[in-house]
Amino acid sequence: MPTSAPTLMRLKQSLPLLWLNPTRSTAVAAQEVGHALATTGSESPAESQYISLADIEAARSRFERFAPLLAKLFPELAASGGVIESALSPAPAVASLLGMAPGQGRVLIKQDHALPVAGSIKARGGLHEVLEFAERVAIANGLLPSQPSAADYVALLSERAREVFARHSVAVGSTGNLGLSIGVIASALGFKASVHMSADAKAWKKDRLRQRGVEVVEHAGDYAQAVAQGRAQAVTDPLAHFVDDERSLSLFLGYAAAVFGLRRQLAEQGIVVDAQHPLFVYLPCGVGGAPAGIAFGIRQILGPHAHCFFAEPVQSPCVLVQMMDGSDGPQGPHPTVYDYGLHNRTEADGLAVPQASRLASAAMREVLGGIYTVEDGQLMRFVYQLEQAEGLRVEPSATAGMAGPSMLLGTPEGQRYLQESGLQAHLAQSTHVVWTTGGLFVPPAQYQQFWEAGRDLLAQQP
Ligand SMILES: *Cc1c(COP(=O)(O)O)cnc(C)c1O
């Protein structure tokens, strides 16, 4: 189904909009993503590779095996025994500031903005990929048995392990938060680490990495160019691993594993997800890997009565233009936001991506409910309001999910979605999860600027 003319018009005029995915189904099927995956060196793209629940379980097991080691590497993980998790907290004050009526469901916040080690949702995907690489290098070099158990992993702290890791390097292209995550875990394990950053990446993120001994390579162009140049440099080195944000399955599955924690937390709070108790999840979206990984995990683990929506800045709706296009095969179009006259400049630096991950769009065809866009001013107001209402300190990117309930409940498109999915009658028993995605390590002075900008914008409103 072609995208409607009014929606296209709003997209080009950089006005907030909600687009509904016409190919969503309710199947809990494995997804074919082979053409969209990263390949290493001579290997040719897999013709047909499916991902399913078993792959997400493998990622969870990897996190569990590494937990004792992580608890030793990062003091902030000692208390949790190496488990990296964020709270899922009721947020009634958010429901009222969004103007939600009592019959429209409850609001919870999934607080990935406070994830330890990386300070953002990237703690999930980024750590997982570096751990998987470390495991592979360790097994190949006899540091771990071929079927290791959790008790074996502390051996990776040994002098010999560090010598092996120091010969290997990990590289990544990033707007900031992925670089922070990869740089921190890679350098903690003893790998050489380099992060390729675009000009718009925040100075404090570069500083924080350099303090950890990570090499920061700055590129004049945008995020997509930083990734391309980082990738080109790494393929020439057999001991280098490039974390490819545009097509990495390991990143994707690391994010998806978050849903086991979400399922447990929902159950602990007595929240059921079924036809009479729908769940809505609102996820800030950059290149698409993090929200798509989580949405895929949600479909596999929580089923089709969970409805996922992505949030993109009005100037950077790259996954929207990719999914609108309808065809994401290997030869299909790969549009950028520039093609629609948008400029990709936004204060939401974690979401400032001009071209989508095809892995994300391929995995989302049957899964995603829709995508909405948010203006920068709105993100700033949410920064201020989240602090006032819930005492949460998040970065602008991380607030994009906050617009979700209003987009769903308060727009004609949102009403159409509720109607067509038969959800109107069940709203009172519904749960809205707003996923906050970054902010823990934002320097206080920088945070203060966002907060004041949001406060001033709110004061100007009639
Ligand atoms: C990276 C990031 C996202 C989105 O992840 P993608 O994989 O780029 O879509 C959302 N919020 C924050 C704060 C991020 O850093």
XYZ file of C-alpha atoms and ligand atoms in Angstrom:
477
model
C 0.000 0.000 0.000
C 1.524 3.370 -0.980
C 2.051 5.943 1.723
C -0.784 8.473 1.810
C -0.210 11.916 0.290
C -0.808 13.799 3.572
C 1.734 11.603 5.372
C 4.316 12.173 2.637
C 3.646 15.890 2.769
C 4.172 16.023 6.529
C 7.343 13.976 6.184
C 8.852 16.406 3.667
C 7.738 19.410 5.698
C 9.375 17.870 8.796
C 6.099 17.892 10.721
C 5.281 15.219 13.318
C 3.352 12.302 11.862
C 2.324 8.732 12.576
C 2.799 6.154 9.836
C 1.162 2.746 10.205
C 2.974 -0.296 8.884
C 0.683 -1.908 6.274
C 2.519 -5.259 6.401
C 2.251 -5.956 10.137
C 0.957 -9.456 10.811
C 0.310 -11.320 14.032
C 2.521 -14.296 13.200
C 5.296 -15.259 15.590
C 7.500 -16.525 12.796
C 11.227 -16.624 12.271
C 12.344 -13.695 10.100
C 14.482 -13.940 6.978
C 17.312 -11.408 7.184
C 20.195 -13.067 5.327
C 20.641 -10.419 2.643
C 20.921 -7.670 5.240
C 23.683 -9.155 7.378
C 27.286 -8.119 7.780
C 29.819 -10.349 6.089
C 33.425 -10.754 7.043
C 36.095 -10.656 4.368
C 35.680 -13.244 1.624
C 32.446 -14.731 2.917
C 29.505 -13.999 0.621
C 26.131 -12.857 1.956
C 23.991 -15.667 3.298
C 21.222 -16.368 0.785
C 18.611 -17.126 3.357
C 19.248 -16.814 7.026
C 16.428 -16.848 9.518
C 16.482 -15.531 13.053
C 14.270 -16.937 15.745
C 13.796 -17.308 19.477
C 16.750 -19.710 19.741
C 19.111 -16.937 18.601
C 17.841 -14.580 21.296
C 18.239 -17.324 23.898
C 21.841 -17.806 22.768
C 22.503 -14.103 23.384
C 20.972 -14.355 26.844
C 23.166 -17.371 27.645
C 26.249 -15.463 26.534
C 25.438 -12.607 28.917
C 24.974 -15.183 31.689
C 28.302 -16.884 30.980
C 30.122 -13.558 31.048
C 28.381 -12.238 34.178
C 31.071 -13.331 36.704
C 33.740 -11.700 34.550
C 31.728 -8.498 34.089
C 31.208 -8.263 37.845
C 35.006 -8.253 38.236
C 35.692 -5.813 35.381
C 33.121 -3.202 36.401
C 32.722 -2.303 40.103
C 29.225 -0.950 39.375
C 28.152 -4.485 38.416
C 29.423 -6.178 41.583
C 26.089 -5.827 43.372
C 24.110 -7.402 40.522
C 26.637 -10.195 39.980
C 27.447 -8.926 36.505
C 23.846 -8.644 35.334
C 23.151 -5.535 33.254
C 19.551 -4.499 33.766
C 17.377 -1.416 34.128
C 14.219 -0.790 36.125
C 10.683 -0.933 34.736
C 8.855 1.654 36.792
C 5.235 2.827 36.974
C 4.962 6.469 35.850
C 1.481 7.780 36.684
C 2.778 11.365 36.608
C 3.823 10.872 32.986
C 0.352 9.593 32.112
C -1.174 12.763 33.518
C 1.330 15.143 31.940
C 0.578 13.484 28.596
C -3.091 14.175 29.241
C -4.096 10.516 29.282
C -7.518 9.685 30.658
C -7.839 6.931 33.293
C -9.470 4.628 30.742
C -6.519 4.785 28.381
C -4.164 2.483 30.234
C -1.188 2.755 32.544
C 2.296 4.070 31.707
C 5.577 2.412 32.656
C 9.103 3.583 31.911
C 11.790 1.097 30.925
C 14.845 2.923 32.193
C 17.632 1.991 29.821
C 18.913 5.567 30.123
C 20.420 4.394 33.408
C 21.999 1.138 32.226
C 25.388 0.677 33.886
C 28.696 0.545 31.991
C 27.493 2.415 28.882
C 24.781 4.755 30.212
C 22.474 3.909 27.327
C 20.604 1.140 25.565
C 23.897 0.423 23.745
C 25.021 -1.435 26.853
C 22.910 -4.300 25.513
C 23.874 -4.657 21.850
C 27.353 -3.196 22.055
C 28.462 -5.331 24.969
C 26.991 -8.443 23.452
C 28.922 -8.077 20.211
C 32.270 -7.449 21.919
C 31.662 -10.371 24.284
C 30.900 -12.629 21.340
C 34.117 -11.537 19.613
C 36.126 -12.014 22.837
C 34.679 -15.503 23.218
C 35.646 -16.410 19.664
C 39.200 -15.090 20.055
C 39.562 -16.808 23.437
C 38.428 -20.206 22.151
C 40.624 -19.932 19.052
C 43.631 -19.187 21.264
C 42.976 -21.902 23.850
C 42.035 -19.437 26.600
C 38.608 -21.030 26.935
C 37.467 -24.608 26.287
C 35.268 -25.023 23.208
C 32.152 -25.462 25.385
C 32.916 -22.976 28.156
C 30.837 -22.485 31.291
C 30.540 -19.311 33.369
C 33.272 -20.403 35.781
C 35.830 -20.482 32.951
C 35.465 -16.829 32.053
C 37.473 -15.245 34.837
C 40.484 -16.776 33.032
C 40.048 -13.927 30.582
C 41.528 -11.625 33.219
C 44.852 -13.482 33.096
C 48.080 -11.984 31.800
C 48.078 -14.426 28.895
C 44.532 -13.513 27.885
C 45.359 -9.835 27.933
C 48.375 -10.425 25.705
C 46.170 -12.222 23.182
C 43.462 -9.550 23.300
C 46.016 -6.743 22.957
C 46.957 -8.122 19.526
C 43.329 -7.771 18.397
C 41.364 -4.635 17.808
C 37.733 -3.626 17.818
C 36.486 -0.702 15.727
C 33.122 0.967 15.344
C 31.507 3.932 13.610
C 29.153 5.837 15.854
C 27.290 9.054 16.612
C 28.423 8.590 20.182
C 26.615 6.143 22.404
C 27.533 2.982 20.504
C 31.132 4.149 20.472
C 30.981 4.687 24.231
C 29.659 1.199 24.815
C 32.060 -0.592 22.472
C 35.042 1.485 23.549
C 34.450 0.890 27.245
C 33.963 -2.888 27.086
C 36.655 -3.472 24.458
C 39.278 -1.513 26.361
C 38.257 -3.146 29.658
C 38.915 -6.571 28.138
C 42.274 -5.414 26.793
C 41.495 -5.012 23.090
C 42.825 -2.103 21.098
C 39.739 -0.011 20.484
C 39.002 2.698 17.967
C 35.814 4.659 17.458
C 35.036 6.527 14.259
C 32.806 9.486 15.010
C 30.902 11.969 12.897
C 31.344 15.704 13.259
C 28.037 16.012 15.141
C 29.071 13.657 17.955
C 29.196 15.429 21.313
C 32.609 16.500 22.615
C 32.069 14.932 26.043
C 31.566 11.502 24.463
C 34.892 11.806 22.650
C 36.611 12.954 25.838
C 35.213 10.105 27.885
C 36.510 7.566 25.374
C 39.955 9.114 25.147
C 40.208 8.970 28.935
C 39.751 5.210 28.656
C 42.567 4.847 26.145
C 40.244 4.480 23.170
C 41.398 5.977 19.875
C 38.797 8.453 18.578
C 38.892 9.111 14.828
C 36.872 12.145 13.812
C 35.218 12.394 10.400
C 33.957 15.568 8.802
C 30.878 13.901 7.265
C 27.745 12.424 8.786
C 27.237 9.221 10.713
C 26.888 7.013 7.619
C 30.255 8.227 6.327
C 31.944 7.579 9.681
C 30.651 4.010 9.565
C 31.795 3.488 5.961
C 35.301 4.750 6.683
C 35.635 2.715 9.865
C 34.492 -0.393 8.012
C 36.960 0.193 5.154
C 39.856 0.520 7.573
C 39.003 -2.624 9.535
C 38.558 -5.049 6.603
C 42.249 -4.813 5.740
C 43.287 -6.160 9.177
C 42.645 -9.867 9.968
C 42.957 -9.243 13.715
C 40.414 -6.417 13.667
C 36.705 -6.737 14.297
C 34.386 -4.049 12.976
C 31.096 -3.569 14.781
C 28.763 -2.764 11.927
C 25.811 -0.820 13.264
C 24.041 -1.027 9.900
C 23.984 -4.820 9.628
C 25.240 -6.627 12.689
C 23.219 -9.596 13.873
C 25.197 -9.798 17.117
C 24.204 -6.250 18.095
C 20.610 -6.957 17.131
C 20.394 -10.097 19.258
C 22.031 -8.372 22.231
C 19.190 -5.844 22.166
C 16.574 -8.556 21.682
C 17.753 -10.335 24.834
C 16.460 -7.336 26.835
C 12.981 -8.770 26.469
C 13.618 -11.678 28.850
C 14.168 -9.067 31.554
C 11.107 -7.111 30.446
C 8.956 -10.257 30.594
C 10.115 -11.007 34.133
C 9.515 -7.411 35.259
C 6.012 -7.331 33.772
C 5.190 -10.612 35.491
C 6.527 -9.315 38.825
C 4.159 -6.357 38.527
C 1.252 -8.640 37.721
C 0.942 -7.336 34.167
C -0.493 -9.778 31.654
C -0.108 -9.353 27.889
C -2.936 -10.896 25.854
C -5.819 -9.903 23.569
C -7.707 -8.255 26.446
C -4.551 -6.665 27.898
C -2.583 -5.135 25.042
C 0.926 -3.797 25.529
C 2.227 -0.762 23.627
C 5.970 -0.142 23.489
C 7.517 3.120 22.248
C 11.159 2.942 21.189
C 13.505 5.774 20.099
C 15.028 4.826 16.754
C 18.311 5.790 15.077
C 19.713 3.366 12.521
C 17.072 0.909 13.742
C 19.121 -1.898 15.267
C 18.264 -1.316 18.906
C 14.514 -0.782 18.573
C 14.177 -3.518 15.933
C 16.106 -5.995 18.071
C 13.827 -5.245 21.000
C 10.661 -5.302 18.891
C 11.725 -8.633 17.394
C 12.362 -9.983 20.893
C 8.967 -8.686 21.988
C 7.199 -10.481 19.132
C 9.052 -13.731 19.849
C 8.825 -13.616 23.643
C 5.644 -11.661 24.426
C 3.637 -12.406 21.272
C 1.451 -10.380 18.881
C -0.618 -8.576 21.521
C 2.400 -6.366 22.145
C 2.430 -3.449 19.685
C 5.737 -1.716 18.993
C 6.168 1.806 17.614
C 9.412 3.537 16.688
C 10.097 7.237 17.321
C 12.374 9.217 15.003
C 13.292 12.930 14.852
C 11.376 14.823 12.169
C 14.697 15.535 10.416
C 16.060 11.960 10.602
C 13.258 9.470 9.915
C 15.545 6.996 8.138
C 13.726 3.790 9.082
C 10.439 5.404 8.101
C 11.655 6.252 4.579
C 13.114 2.749 4.246
C 9.954 0.942 5.367
C 7.623 3.250 3.446
C 9.448 2.260 0.327
C 8.205 -1.274 0.735
C 11.036 -3.269 -0.780
C 14.131 -4.128 1.198
C 15.705 -6.937 -0.789
C 19.443 -6.840 -1.543
C 18.817 -4.933 -4.778
C 15.981 -2.833 -3.400
C 16.197 0.911 -2.837
C 18.083 2.226 0.190
C 16.815 5.787 0.495
C 18.243 8.481 2.761
C 16.417 11.273 4.545
C 18.241 13.716 2.246
C 16.249 12.251 -0.657
C 13.161 13.760 1.011
C 14.700 17.207 1.431
C 15.482 16.696 5.125
C 18.841 17.698 6.645
C 19.419 15.152 9.446
C 20.414 17.803 11.989
C 18.895 17.264 15.417
C 19.749 17.680 19.094
C 18.872 13.999 19.381
C 22.397 12.962 18.417
C 21.710 9.305 19.234
C 19.058 9.286 16.515
C 20.787 11.465 13.871
C 21.094 8.780 11.217
C 20.403 9.448 7.508
C 20.050 5.865 6.221
C 18.474 2.847 7.902
C 19.830 -0.559 8.770
C 18.319 -3.005 6.298
C 18.539 -5.699 8.927
C 16.206 -3.581 11.034
C 13.711 -2.889 8.264
C 13.721 -6.510 7.065
C 13.097 -7.812 10.574
C 10.303 -5.271 11.137
C 8.144 -5.916 8.048
C 5.694 -8.151 9.876
C 6.384 -6.973 13.398
C 6.222 -3.185 13.656
C 2.988 -1.323 14.403
C 4.223 1.972 13.001
C 6.651 4.876 13.203
C 6.040 8.414 14.397
C 8.235 11.495 14.265
C 9.017 14.092 16.933
C 10.283 17.685 16.768
C 13.414 18.702 18.662
C 11.497 21.225 20.763
C 9.200 18.464 21.959
C 12.200 16.312 22.940
C 13.595 19.210 25.007
C 10.261 19.747 26.749
C 10.193 16.047 27.595
C 13.716 16.263 29.076
C 12.445 18.900 31.491
C 9.112 17.196 32.172
C 10.636 13.775 32.863
C 12.894 15.336 35.458
C 10.033 17.268 37.033
C 7.529 14.423 36.999
C 9.697 11.408 37.763
C 13.131 12.740 38.707
C 14.681 11.021 35.673
C 17.660 12.616 33.904
C 17.701 11.585 30.279
C 19.223 12.928 27.072
C 16.990 14.377 24.308
C 17.154 11.243 22.095
C 15.974 9.146 24.985
C 12.695 11.010 25.403
C 11.289 10.285 21.937
C 9.176 7.407 23.265
C 7.262 9.870 25.442
C 5.301 11.124 22.430
C 3.997 7.620 21.743
C 0.790 7.511 23.791
C -0.407 10.842 22.370
C 0.393 9.760 18.816
C -1.556 6.540 19.270
C -4.458 7.871 21.326
C -4.748 11.402 19.971
C -4.299 11.270 16.182
C -6.625 9.987 13.435
C -3.942 7.508 12.324
C -3.551 6.226 15.865
C -7.319 5.835 16.176
C -7.326 3.896 12.917
C -4.672 1.530 14.308
C -6.675 0.923 17.483
C -9.845 0.366 15.487
C -8.339 -1.989 12.926
C -6.588 -4.019 15.613
C -9.793 -4.222 17.692
C -8.119 -2.541 20.660
C -10.599 0.216 21.543
C -12.516 -1.951 23.972
C -9.371 -3.006 25.845
C -7.594 0.309 26.354
C -8.468 0.551 30.025
C -6.519 -2.688 30.640
C -3.625 -1.680 28.421
C -0.030 -0.896 29.350
C 2.153 1.684 27.608
C 5.902 1.193 28.003
C 8.001 4.261 27.220
C 11.593 3.090 26.655
C 14.097 5.754 27.747
C 17.403 5.013 26.066
C 20.297 7.170 27.259
C 21.568 9.870 29.560
C 23.360 8.463 32.602
C 26.755 9.863 31.607
C 25.684 13.215 30.155
C 27.804 15.831 31.970
C 25.753 17.977 34.365
C 26.472 21.243 32.510
C 25.315 19.734 29.216
C 22.218 18.266 30.834
C 21.428 21.626 32.393
C 21.326 23.206 28.921
C 18.772 20.673 27.671
C 16.721 21.057 30.829
C 16.662 24.858 30.621
C 15.824 24.792 26.920
C 12.877 22.516 27.692
C 11.725 24.645 30.608
C 11.868 27.828 28.505
C 9.984 26.226 25.633
C 7.262 25.078 27.992
C 6.979 28.546 29.490
C 6.428 29.981 25.996
C 3.522 27.655 25.315
C 0.063 29.241 25.511
C 21.495 4.385 19.651
C 20.403 5.009 20.380
C 19.072 4.771 20.053
C 18.593 3.953 18.870
O 19.352 2.853 18.476
P 19.580 2.516 16.933
O 20.129 1.159 16.939
O 20.557 3.541 16.402
O 18.271 2.650 16.257
C 18.112 5.391 20.821
N 18.436 6.196 21.846
C 19.709 6.443 22.195
C 20.001 7.339 23.349
C 20.728 5.862 21.476
O 21.985 6.117 21.811
